[in-house]
PDB file of C-alpha atoms in Angstrom:
ATOM      1  CA  MET A 285     -43.359   8.123 -45.738  1.00 33.00           C
ATOM      2  CA  LEU A 286     -44.737  11.009 -47.784  1.00 43.00           C
ATOM      3  CA  PHE A 287     -46.764   9.842 -50.748  1.00 45.00           C
ATOM      4  CA  MET A 288     -44.821  12.148 -53.040  1.00 60.00           C
ATOM      5  CA  GLU A 289     -41.897  14.554 -53.018  1.00 81.00           C
ATOM      6  CA  LEU A 290     -42.353  18.302 -52.696  1.00 83.00           C
ATOM      7  CA  ARG A 291     -40.408  18.640 -55.923  1.00 84.00           C
ATOM      8  CA  VAL A 292     -43.019  16.630 -57.809  1.00 87.00           C
ATOM      9  CA  LEU A 293     -45.808  18.705 -56.285  1.00 88.00           C
ATOM     10  CA  SER A 294     -44.140  21.812 -57.703  1.00 87.00           C
ATOM     11  CA  TYR A 295     -43.951  20.065 -61.098  1.00 88.00           C
ATOM     12  CA  PHE A 296     -47.669  19.329 -60.968  1.00 89.00           C
ATOM     13  CA  LEU A 297     -48.479  22.961 -60.080  1.00 89.00           C
ATOM     14  CA  ALA A 298     -46.408  24.144 -63.031  1.00 88.00           C
ATOM     15  CA  VAL A 299     -48.435  21.936 -65.378  1.00 89.00           C
ATOM     16  CA  ALA A 300     -51.696  23.175 -63.826  1.00 88.00           C
ATOM     17  CA  ARG A 301     -50.545  26.776 -64.213  1.00 86.00           C
ATOM     18  CA  GLU A 302     -49.339  26.469 -67.805  1.00 85.00           C
ATOM     19  CA  GLN A 303     -52.153  24.089 -68.862  1.00 87.00           C
ATOM     20  CA  SER A 304     -49.484  22.415 -70.949  1.00 87.00           C
ATOM     21  CA  ILE A 305     -46.845  19.803 -70.199  1.00 88.00           C
ATOM     22  CA  VAL A 306     -44.632  21.215 -72.954  1.00 87.00           C
ATOM     23  CA  ARG A 307     -44.719  24.784 -71.610  1.00 85.00           C
ATOM     24  CA  ALA A 308     -44.369  23.579 -68.012  1.00 86.00           C
ATOM     25  CA  ALA A 309     -41.323  21.492 -68.925  1.00 86.00           C
ATOM     26  CA  LYS A 310     -39.747  24.521 -70.564  1.00 85.00           C
ATOM     27  CA  SER A 311     -40.377  26.717 -67.495  1.00 83.00           C
ATOM     28  CA  LEU A 312     -38.907  24.026 -65.233  1.00 83.00           C
ATOM     29  CA  HIS A 313     -35.912  23.407 -67.530  1.00 82.00           C
ATOM     30  CA  LEU A 314     -36.881  19.751 -67.885  1.00 85.00           C
ATOM     31  CA  SER A 315     -37.420  17.616 -70.936  1.00 89.00           C
ATOM     32  CA  GLN A 316     -41.042  16.956 -71.827  1.00 88.00           C
ATOM     33  CA  PRO A 317     -40.690  13.144 -71.474  1.00 89.00           C
ATOM     34  CA  THR A 318     -39.148  13.536 -67.999  1.00 88.00           C
ATOM     35  CA  LEU A 319     -41.998  15.723 -66.791  1.00 88.00           C
ATOM     36  CA  SER A 320     -44.648  13.444 -68.333  1.00 88.00           C
ATOM     37  CA  THR A 321     -43.083  10.451 -66.564  1.00 90.00           C
ATOM     38  CA  GLN A 322     -43.137  12.248 -63.209  1.00 88.00           C
ATOM     39  CA  ILE A 323     -46.810  13.211 -63.574  1.00 88.00           C
ATOM     40  CA  LYS A 324     -47.804   9.701 -64.679  1.00 89.00           C
ATOM     41  CA  ALA A 325     -45.940   8.228 -61.698  1.00 88.00           C
ATOM     42  CA  MET A 326     -47.855  10.584 -59.403  1.00 88.00           C
ATOM     43  CA  GLU A 327     -51.168   9.477 -60.920  1.00 88.00           C
ATOM     44  CA  GLU A 328     -50.216   5.816 -60.515  1.00 88.00           C
ATOM     45  CA  GLU A 329     -49.208   6.354 -56.900  1.00 87.00           C
ATOM     46  CA  LEU A 330     -52.519   8.067 -56.124  1.00 87.00           C
ATOM     47  CA  GLY A 331     -54.556   5.706 -58.236  1.00 88.00           C
ATOM     48  CA  LYS A 332     -56.369   8.676 -59.783  1.00 89.00           C
ATOM     49  CA  GLN A 333     -56.196  10.540 -63.078  1.00 91.00           C
ATOM     50  CA  LEU A 334     -55.164  14.134 -62.413  1.00 90.00           C
ATOM     51  CA  LEU A 335     -54.953  15.538 -65.923  1.00 89.00           C
ATOM     52  CA  VAL A 336     -56.993  15.221 -69.078  1.00 88.00           C
ATOM     53  CA  ARG A 337     -54.514  15.360 -71.960  1.00 82.00           C
ATOM     54  CA  GLY A 338     -55.593  17.244 -75.063  1.00 74.00           C
ATOM     55  CA  THR A 339     -55.187  16.103 -78.643  1.00 65.00           C
ATOM     56  CA  LYS A 340     -51.939  16.581 -80.507  1.00 62.00           C
ATOM     57  CA  GLY A 341     -53.465  19.618 -82.154  1.00 52.00           C
ATOM     58  CA  THR A 342     -54.039  21.541 -78.928  1.00 56.00           C
ATOM     59  CA  ARG A 343     -51.873  19.737 -76.339  1.00 73.00           C
ATOM     60  CA  LYS A 344     -53.827  21.657 -73.688  1.00 84.00           C
ATOM     61  CA  VAL A 345     -54.314  19.805 -70.416  1.00 88.00           C
ATOM     62  CA  THR A 346     -57.128  20.330 -67.937  1.00 89.00           C
ATOM     63  CA  LEU A 347     -57.475  19.184 -64.349  1.00 91.00           C
ATOM     64  CA  THR A 348     -59.849  16.441 -63.293  1.00 91.00           C
ATOM     65  CA  GLU A 349     -61.832  16.883 -60.085  1.00 91.00           C
ATOM     66  CA  GLU A 350     -59.083  15.023 -58.210  1.00 91.00           C
ATOM     67  CA  GLY A 351     -56.498  17.214 -59.945  1.00 89.00           C
ATOM     68  CA  MET A 352     -58.233  20.366 -58.697  1.00 90.00           C
ATOM     69  CA  ILE A 353     -58.234  19.010 -55.141  1.00 90.00           C
ATOM     70  CA  LEU A 354     -54.529  18.221 -55.375  1.00 90.00           C
ATOM     71  CA  ARG A 355     -53.767  21.654 -56.802  1.00 89.00           C
ATOM     72  CA  LYS A 356     -55.400  23.383 -53.825  1.00 88.00           C
ATOM     73  CA  ARG A 357     -53.628  21.178 -51.286  1.00 88.00           C
ATOM     74  CA  ALA A 358     -50.282  21.384 -53.078  1.00 87.00           C
ATOM     75  CA  GLU A 359     -50.407  25.180 -53.008  1.00 87.00           C
ATOM     76  CA  GLU A 360     -51.103  25.091 -49.254  1.00 86.00           C
ATOM     77  CA  ILE A 361     -48.342  22.544 -48.587  1.00 86.00           C
ATOM     78  CA  LEU A 362     -45.673  24.424 -50.526  1.00 84.00           C
ATOM     79  CA  SER A 363     -46.707  27.737 -48.972  1.00 83.00           C
ATOM     80  CA  LEU A 364     -46.329  26.248 -45.499  1.00 81.00           C
ATOM     81  CA  VAL A 365     -42.936  24.736 -46.395  1.00 82.00           C
ATOM     82  CA  GLN A 366     -41.679  28.107 -47.634  1.00 78.00           C
ATOM     83  CA  LYS A 367     -42.925  29.817 -44.477  1.00 76.00           C
ATOM     84  CA  THR A 368     -41.176  27.215 -42.306  1.00 77.00           C
ATOM     85  CA  GLU A 369     -37.909  27.519 -44.246  1.00 73.00           C
ATOM     86  CA  ARG A 370     -37.905  31.308 -43.775  1.00 70.00           C
ATOM     87  CA  GLU A 371     -38.542  30.991 -40.032  1.00 66.00           C
ATOM     88  CA  ILE A 372     -35.761  28.428 -39.561  1.00 69.00           C
ATOM     89  CA  SER A 373     -33.228  30.327 -41.647  1.00 64.00           C
ATOM     90  CA  LEU A 374     -33.871  33.501 -39.642  1.00 58.00           C
ATOM     91  CA  SER A 375     -34.135  31.893 -36.190  1.00 55.00           C
ATOM     92  CA  ASP A 376     -30.594  32.730 -35.098  1.00 52.00           C
ATOM     93  CA  GLN A 377     -30.379  36.153 -36.689  1.00 55.00           C
ATOM     94  CA  THR A 378     -31.594  39.625 -35.771  1.00 68.00           C
ATOM     95  CA  ILE A 379     -35.341  39.647 -35.234  1.00 80.00           C
ATOM     96  CA  VAL A 380     -36.769  39.786 -38.723  1.00 83.00           C
ATOM     97  CA  GLY A 381     -39.436  37.745 -40.396  1.00 86.00           C
ATOM     98  CA  ASP A 382     -43.105  37.533 -41.270  1.00 91.00           C
ATOM     99  CA  VAL A 383     -46.268  37.670 -39.185  1.00 94.00           C
ATOM    100  CA  TYR A 384     -49.395  36.225 -40.811  1.00 93.00           C
ATOM    101  CA  ILE A 385     -52.813  37.388 -39.598  1.00 95.00           C
ATOM    102  CA  GLY A 386     -56.280  36.351 -40.742  1.00 93.00           C
ATOM    103  CA  THR A 387     -59.302  38.520 -40.016  1.00 92.00           C
ATOM    104  CA  GLY A 388     -62.818  39.367 -40.977  1.00 85.00           C
ATOM    105  CA  GLU A 389     -63.880  42.912 -41.707  1.00 86.00           C
ATOM    106  CA  THR A 390     -63.540  44.947 -38.517  1.00 88.00           C
ATOM    107  CA  ASP A 391     -62.297  48.342 -37.399  1.00 87.00           C
ATOM    108  CA  ALA A 392     -60.206  46.443 -34.828  1.00 86.00           C
ATOM    109  CA  VAL A 393     -57.581  46.006 -37.552  1.00 90.00           C
ATOM    110  CA  ARG A 394     -56.536  49.514 -36.493  1.00 89.00           C
ATOM    111  CA  PHE A 395     -55.465  48.012 -33.150  1.00 89.00           C
ATOM    112  CA  ILE A 396     -53.330  45.467 -35.012  1.00 90.00           C
ATOM    113  CA  ALA A 397     -51.867  48.239 -37.175  1.00 92.00           C
ATOM    114  CA  ARG A 398     -50.998  50.295 -34.090  1.00 92.00           C
ATOM    115  CA  ALA A 399     -49.064  47.392 -32.585  1.00 92.00           C
ATOM    116  CA  ALA A 400     -47.289  46.781 -35.891  1.00 93.00           C
ATOM    117  CA  ARG A 401     -46.347  50.448 -36.231  1.00 93.00           C
ATOM    118  CA  GLU A 402     -44.856  50.631 -32.720  1.00 92.00           C
ATOM    119  CA  LEU A 403     -42.995  47.358 -33.258  1.00 91.00           C
ATOM    120  CA  TYR A 404     -41.674  48.613 -36.612  1.00 91.00           C
ATOM    121  CA  GLU A 405     -39.827  51.417 -34.808  1.00 90.00           C
ATOM    122  CA  VAL A 406     -37.756  48.797 -32.951  1.00 89.00           C
ATOM    123  CA  TYR A 407     -37.766  45.894 -35.429  1.00 90.00           C
ATOM    124  CA  PRO A 408     -38.128  47.243 -38.987  1.00 91.00           C
ATOM    125  CA  GLY A 409     -37.327  43.806 -40.390  1.00 89.00           C
ATOM    126  CA  ILE A 410     -40.686  42.345 -39.335  1.00 92.00           C
ATOM    127  CA  HIS A 411     -43.283  42.261 -42.114  1.00 93.00           C
ATOM    128  CA  TYR A 412     -47.030  41.724 -41.798  1.00 94.00           C
ATOM    129  CA  HIS A 413     -49.381  39.822 -44.100  1.00 94.00           C
ATOM    130  CA  ILE A 414     -53.130  40.278 -43.632  1.00 93.00           C
ATOM    131  CA  SER A 415     -55.607  37.812 -45.146  1.00 90.00           C
ATOM    132  CA  SER A 416     -59.275  38.818 -45.132  1.00 86.00           C
ATOM    133  CA  GLY A 417     -62.197  36.433 -45.086  1.00 82.00           C
ATOM    134  CA  ASN A 418     -65.088  35.110 -43.056  1.00 81.00           C
ATOM    135  CA  ALA A 419     -64.813  33.100 -39.833  1.00 81.00           C
ATOM    136  CA  GLU A 420     -64.629  29.781 -41.668  1.00 83.00           C
ATOM    137  CA  PHE A 421     -61.704  31.055 -43.752  1.00 87.00           C
ATOM    138  CA  VAL A 422     -59.815  32.370 -40.716  1.00 88.00           C
ATOM    139  CA  ASN A 423     -60.259  29.144 -38.730  1.00 87.00           C
ATOM    140  CA  GLU A 424     -59.239  26.983 -41.673  1.00 89.00           C
ATOM    141  CA  GLN A 425     -56.092  29.015 -42.336  1.00 89.00           C
ATOM    142  CA  LEU A 426     -55.215  28.956 -38.631  1.00 89.00           C
ATOM    143  CA  ASP A 427     -55.712  25.209 -38.277  1.00 87.00           C
ATOM    144  CA  LYS A 428     -53.528  24.532 -41.313  1.00 85.00           C
ATOM    145  CA  GLY A 429     -50.724  26.694 -39.962  1.00 85.00           C
ATOM    146  CA  LEU A 430     -50.927  29.138 -42.862  1.00 88.00           C
ATOM    147  CA  ILE A 431     -51.445  32.084 -40.499  1.00 91.00           C
ATOM    148  CA  ASP A 432     -50.086  32.770 -37.016  1.00 92.00           C
ATOM    149  CA  PHE A 433     -53.044  34.690 -35.590  1.00 94.00           C
ATOM    150  CA  GLY A 434     -56.724  35.050 -36.318  1.00 94.00           C
ATOM    151  CA  ILE A 435     -59.266  37.671 -35.270  1.00 92.00           C
ATOM    152  CA  VAL A 436     -62.598  36.016 -34.520  1.00 88.00           C
ATOM    153  CA  PHE A 437     -65.955  37.235 -33.250  1.00 86.00           C
ATOM    154  CA  GLY A 438     -67.959  35.613 -30.478  1.00 80.00           C
ATOM    155  CA  ASN A 439     -66.923  32.584 -28.461  1.00 83.00           C
ATOM    156  CA  VAL A 440     -63.474  30.968 -28.671  1.00 87.00           C
ATOM    157  CA  ASP A 441     -62.789  27.233 -28.770  1.00 86.00           C
ATOM    158  CA  HIS A 442     -60.415  27.146 -25.783  1.00 86.00           C
ATOM    159  CA  ALA A 443     -59.650  23.483 -26.378  1.00 86.00           C
ATOM    160  CA  LYS A 444     -57.861  24.454 -29.598  1.00 88.00           C
ATOM    161  CA  TYR A 445     -56.730  28.053 -29.148  1.00 90.00           C
ATOM    162  CA  HIS A 446     -55.107  30.510 -26.797  1.00 91.00           C
ATOM    163  CA  SER A 447     -56.777  33.888 -27.000  1.00 91.00           C
ATOM    164  CA  MET A 448     -56.642  37.525 -25.995  1.00 91.00           C
ATOM    165  CA  GLU A 449     -59.783  39.631 -25.874  1.00 90.00           C
ATOM    166  CA  LEU A 450     -59.464  42.806 -27.890  1.00 88.00           C
ATOM    167  CA  PRO A 451     -60.601  46.074 -26.258  1.00 83.00           C
ATOM    168  CA  PHE A 452     -63.153  46.768 -28.989  1.00 81.00           C
ATOM    169  CA  LYS A 453     -66.759  45.960 -29.751  1.00 88.00           C
ATOM    170  CA  ASP A 454     -68.164  46.422 -33.227  1.00 92.00           C
ATOM    171  CA  VAL A 455     -71.716  47.737 -33.470  1.00 94.00           C
ATOM    172  CA  TRP A 456     -74.405  46.141 -35.634  1.00 96.00           C
ATOM    173  CA  GLY A 457     -76.486  48.333 -37.881  1.00 97.00           C
ATOM    174  CA  VAL A 458     -77.956  48.846 -41.331  1.00 98.00           C
ATOM    175  CA  LEU A 459     -76.134  50.184 -44.356  1.00 97.00           C
ATOM    176  CA  MET A 460     -78.499  52.031 -46.691  1.00 98.00           C
ATOM    177  CA  ARG A 461     -78.708  54.683 -49.371  1.00 97.00           C
ATOM    178  CA  ARG A 462     -79.023  58.248 -48.078  1.00 96.00           C
ATOM    179  CA  ASP A 463     -82.198  58.672 -50.149  1.00 96.00           C
ATOM    180  CA  SER A 464     -83.897  55.560 -48.727  1.00 96.00           C
ATOM    181  CA  PRO A 465     -86.999  55.986 -46.505  1.00 95.00           C
ATOM    182  CA  LEU A 466     -85.294  54.525 -43.408  1.00 97.00           C
ATOM    183  CA  ALA A 467     -82.400  57.019 -43.625  1.00 96.00           C
ATOM    184  CA  ALA A 468     -84.586  59.514 -41.759  1.00 96.00           C
ATOM    185  CA  ASN A 469     -84.526  57.252 -38.673  1.00 96.00           C
ATOM    186  CA  GLU A 470     -81.887  57.762 -35.988  1.00 95.00           C
ATOM    187  CA  VAL A 471     -81.933  54.041 -35.170  1.00 97.00           C
ATOM    188  CA  ILE A 472     -83.501  50.985 -36.778  1.00 97.00           C
ATOM    189  CA  GLN A 473     -86.120  48.909 -34.963  1.00 97.00           C
ATOM    190  CA  PRO A 474     -86.791  45.262 -35.937  1.00 97.00           C
ATOM    191  CA  GLU A 475     -90.207  46.039 -37.363  1.00 96.00           C
ATOM    192  CA  ASP A 476     -88.650  48.660 -39.686  1.00 97.00           C
ATOM    193  CA  LEU A 477     -87.048  45.810 -41.653  1.00 97.00           C
ATOM    194  CA  TRP A 478     -89.737  43.144 -41.557  1.00 96.00           C
ATOM    195  CA  ASN A 479     -91.009  43.961 -45.062  1.00 94.00           C
ATOM    196  CA  GLN A 480     -87.808  45.339 -46.593  1.00 97.00           C
ATOM    197  CA  PRO A 481     -85.384  43.648 -49.034  1.00 97.00           C
ATOM    198  CA  LEU A 482     -82.409  42.620 -46.905  1.00 97.00           C
ATOM    199  CA  ILE A 483     -78.786  41.760 -47.652  1.00 97.00           C
ATOM    200  CA  ILE A 484     -77.268  39.715 -44.818  1.00 95.00           C
ATOM    201  CA  SER A 485     -73.996  38.006 -43.921  1.00 91.00           C
ATOM    202  CA  ASN A 486     -73.796  34.333 -44.836  1.00 88.00           C
ATOM    203  CA  GLN A 487     -72.025  33.461 -41.560  1.00 84.00           C
ATOM    204  CA  ASP A 488     -74.002  31.329 -39.123  1.00 78.00           C
ATOM    205  CA  ASP A 489     -73.215  33.409 -36.028  1.00 79.00           C
ATOM    206  CA  SER A 490     -74.353  36.577 -37.817  1.00 84.00           C
ATOM    207  CA  LYS A 491     -77.595  34.885 -38.850  1.00 87.00           C
ATOM    208  CA  ALA A 492     -78.205  33.855 -35.247  1.00 87.00           C
ATOM    209  CA  THR A 493     -77.676  37.434 -34.064  1.00 87.00           C
ATOM    210  CA  LEU A 494     -80.062  38.696 -36.735  1.00 91.00           C
ATOM    211  CA  THR A 495     -82.912  36.271 -35.979  1.00 92.00           C
ATOM    212  CA  GLU A 496     -82.645  36.972 -32.243  1.00 93.00           C
ATOM    213  CA  TRP A 497     -82.809  40.725 -32.790  1.00 95.00           C
ATOM    214  CA  MET A 498     -85.469  40.563 -35.516  1.00 93.00           C
ATOM    215  CA  LYS A 499     -87.708  38.234 -33.463  1.00 93.00           C
ATOM    216  CA  LYS A 500     -88.379  36.419 -36.719  1.00 92.00           C
ATOM    217  CA  GLU A 501     -86.917  33.457 -38.555  1.00 93.00           C
ATOM    218  CA  LEU A 502     -84.962  34.107 -41.746  1.00 91.00           C
ATOM    219  CA  SER A 503     -87.666  32.328 -43.732  1.00 92.00           C
ATOM    220  CA  GLU A 504     -90.104  35.061 -42.649  1.00 94.00           C
ATOM    221  CA  LEU A 505     -87.882  37.862 -43.980  1.00 95.00           C
ATOM    222  CA  GLU A 506     -87.240  39.072 -47.505  1.00 96.00           C
ATOM    223  CA  ILE A 507     -83.593  38.067 -47.977  1.00 96.00           C
ATOM    224  CA  VAL A 508     -82.592  39.208 -51.463  1.00 97.00           C
ATOM    225  CA  ALA A 509     -78.857  38.492 -51.162  1.00 97.00           C
ATOM    226  CA  THR A 510     -76.115  37.310 -48.816  1.00 95.00           C
ATOM    227  CA  TYR A 511     -72.516  38.480 -48.607  1.00 93.00           C
ATOM    228  CA  ASN A 512     -69.127  37.300 -47.441  1.00 87.00           C
ATOM    229  CA  LEU A 513     -67.486  40.738 -47.238  1.00 87.00           C
ATOM    230  CA  LEU A 514     -69.479  43.898 -46.494  1.00 92.00           C
ATOM    231  CA  PHE A 515     -67.715  45.857 -49.221  1.00 93.00           C
ATOM    232  CA  ASN A 516     -69.473  43.733 -51.834  1.00 94.00           C
ATOM    233  CA  ALA A 517     -72.769  44.225 -50.011  1.00 96.00           C
ATOM    234  CA  SER A 518     -72.225  47.990 -50.048  1.00 96.00           C
ATOM    235  CA  LEU A 519     -72.104  47.940 -53.836  1.00 97.00           C
ATOM    236  CA  MET A 520     -75.433  46.105 -53.924  1.00 97.00           C
ATOM    237  CA  VAL A 521     -76.899  48.658 -51.516  1.00 97.00           C
ATOM    238  CA  GLU A 522     -75.600  51.534 -53.625  1.00 96.00           C
ATOM    239  CA  GLU A 523     -77.328  50.030 -56.669  1.00 97.00           C
ATOM    240  CA  GLY A 524     -80.608  49.928 -54.750  1.00 96.00           C
ATOM    241  CA  LEU A 525     -80.930  46.169 -54.225  1.00 97.00           C
ATOM    242  CA  GLY A 526     -81.749  46.415 -50.525  1.00 97.00           C
ATOM    243  CA  TYR A 527     -80.617  47.175 -46.975  1.00 98.00           C
ATOM    244  CA  ALA A 528     -77.412  45.492 -45.754  1.00 97.00           C
ATOM    245  CA  ILE A 529     -77.150  44.451 -42.114  1.00 97.00           C
ATOM    246  CA  GLY A 530     -73.550  44.500 -40.911  1.00 94.00           C
ATOM    247  CA  LEU A 531     -70.956  46.090 -38.652  1.00 93.00           C
ATOM    248  CA  ASP A 532     -70.134  49.773 -38.313  1.00 94.00           C
ATOM    249  CA  LYS A 533     -66.935  51.554 -39.460  1.00 91.00           C
ATOM    250  CA  ILE A 534     -66.185  49.073 -42.252  1.00 92.00           C
ATOM    251  CA  ILE A 535     -67.686  51.126 -45.074  1.00 94.00           C
ATOM    252  CA  ASN A 536     -66.853  54.834 -45.242  1.00 92.00           C
ATOM    253  CA  THR A 537     -70.168  56.706 -45.289  1.00 94.00           C
ATOM    254  CA  SER A 538     -68.748  60.194 -44.793  1.00 92.00           C
ATOM    255  CA  GLY A 539     -68.336  63.009 -47.296  1.00 90.00           C
ATOM    256  CA  ASN A 540     -69.923  62.466 -50.680  1.00 91.00           C
ATOM    257  CA  SER A 541     -70.840  58.824 -50.053  1.00 94.00           C
ATOM    258  CA  LYS A 542     -74.284  57.804 -51.279  1.00 95.00           C
ATOM    259  CA  LEU A 543     -74.585  55.559 -48.228  1.00 97.00           C
ATOM    260  CA  CYS A 544     -75.315  56.026 -44.535  1.00 97.00           C
ATOM    261  CA  PHE A 545     -75.305  53.725 -41.499  1.00 97.00           C
ATOM    262  CA  ARG A 546     -77.934  53.460 -38.766  1.00 97.00           C
ATOM    263  CA  THR A 547     -77.421  51.370 -35.623  1.00 97.00           C
ATOM    264  CA  LEU A 548     -79.855  48.716 -34.467  1.00 97.00           C
ATOM    265  CA  SER A 549     -82.164  49.280 -31.514  1.00 96.00           C
ATOM    266  CA  PRO A 550     -82.045  47.452 -29.160  1.00 95.00           C
ATOM    267  CA  LYS A 551     -78.290  47.794 -29.608  1.00 95.00           C
ATOM    268  CA  ARG A 552     -76.253  44.769 -30.684  1.00 93.00           C
ATOM    269  CA  GLU A 553     -72.476  44.584 -30.297  1.00 92.00           C
ATOM    270  CA  ALA A 554     -69.872  42.031 -31.392  1.00 88.00           C
ATOM    271  CA  GLY A 555     -66.854  41.373 -29.180  1.00 88.00           C
ATOM    272  CA  MET A 556     -63.738  39.801 -30.616  1.00 90.00           C
ATOM    273  CA  HIS A 557     -60.527  37.952 -29.744  1.00 91.00           C
ATOM    274  CA  ILE A 558     -57.187  37.413 -31.359  1.00 93.00           C
ATOM    275  CA  VAL A 559     -56.466  33.677 -31.218  1.00 93.00           C
ATOM    276  CA  TRP A 560     -53.575  31.337 -31.956  1.00 92.00           C
ATOM    277  CA  LYS A 561     -53.176  27.568 -31.870  1.00 89.00           C
ATOM    278  CA  LYS A 562     -52.239  25.853 -28.651  1.00 84.00           C
ATOM    279  CA  TYR A 563     -48.735  24.383 -28.548  1.00 78.00           C
ATOM    280  CA  GLN A 564     -47.769  26.543 -31.516  1.00 78.00           C
ATOM    281  CA  VAL A 565     -44.071  27.310 -31.857  1.00 76.00           C
ATOM    282  CA  PHE A 566     -43.806  30.953 -32.848  1.00 82.00           C
ATOM    283  CA  SER A 567     -41.073  32.607 -34.843  1.00 83.00           C
ATOM    284  CA  LYS A 568     -39.268  35.388 -32.978  1.00 85.00           C
ATOM    285  CA  ALA A 569     -41.185  37.923 -35.068  1.00 89.00           C
ATOM    286  CA  SER A 570     -44.541  36.461 -34.002  1.00 90.00           C
ATOM    287  CA  GLU A 571     -43.439  36.317 -30.371  1.00 89.00           C
ATOM    288  CA  LYS A 572     -42.538  40.010 -30.427  1.00 90.00           C
ATOM    289  CA  PHE A 573     -45.832  40.851 -32.087  1.00 93.00           C
ATOM    290  CA  ILE A 574     -48.023  39.171 -29.462  1.00 90.00           C
ATOM    291  CA  GLU A 575     -45.898  40.678 -26.677  1.00 89.00           C
ATOM    292  CA  LYS A 576     -46.424  44.132 -28.159  1.00 91.00           C
ATOM    293  CA  LEU A 577     -50.143  43.537 -28.674  1.00 88.00           C
ATOM    294  CA  LYS A 578     -50.550  42.913 -24.930  1.00 86.00           C
ATOM    295  CA  THR A 579     -49.084  46.325 -24.110  1.00 86.00           C
ATOM    296  CA  ILE A 580     -51.066  48.450 -26.592  1.00 76.00           C
ATOM    297  CA  SER A 581     -53.617  50.837 -25.102  1.00 64.00           C
ATOM    298  CA  VAL A 582     -56.840  51.677 -26.871  1.00 57.00           C
TER     299      VAL A 582
END
């Protein structure tokens, strides 16, 4: 038996959002005593305090550490319920619905967009939702069922996922200011960066690629910053903080950009796959999407 009803989870989220039981009760069209009783019952059932009630003067409530954990999980649970309800309600209708995709920063998103565009011509009722983040984010969202597909770099855990290799390889290189000394180089050798301030990805697989290519451990390099998304790193580069090591075609360096990109030598490439959970039951929209993806040419 579920430890609490979905309805009560939505009540708790309303309180967390409004930071007030009084305002939350008003938004939910409940009486304040009714809502307070529901929240107290939830706390008793969990055996944990979720809210810190303010004084009568402020009446502001804040979340305890356990309350913050519950808020995050409640948002995920209700999002998944809503997604499931939409899929079931549309299962016997014309093919319409939502396709959820998680990905890191890669030019391969163009491949996804091409499949979506061609599918749109036949099934305009299919809508696409792209979530961007690092590999840990994509895997977590996939495992929780919050996305249908994920684009991942490197090896695939075939015990957990089905996969399709994408016909692209991203190229590793260095993002730098056009007026930096290394901008005069056609390619970047490892020794060019040994004594330079570097901005690197905080993902483990990227760090492994970097240390192998650099022929040095990270502790021997001058790492001034790490990034999750290369766009943020590009702003640090533009402000002169250092050289960012990342993948090509993510940051636009054409035209009047202050930045340029130089590939690594020896060359390093990153292959990628689109993956989905084994034994996953797809909506009709997701089925059509993966079918189309298999027919797209580069």
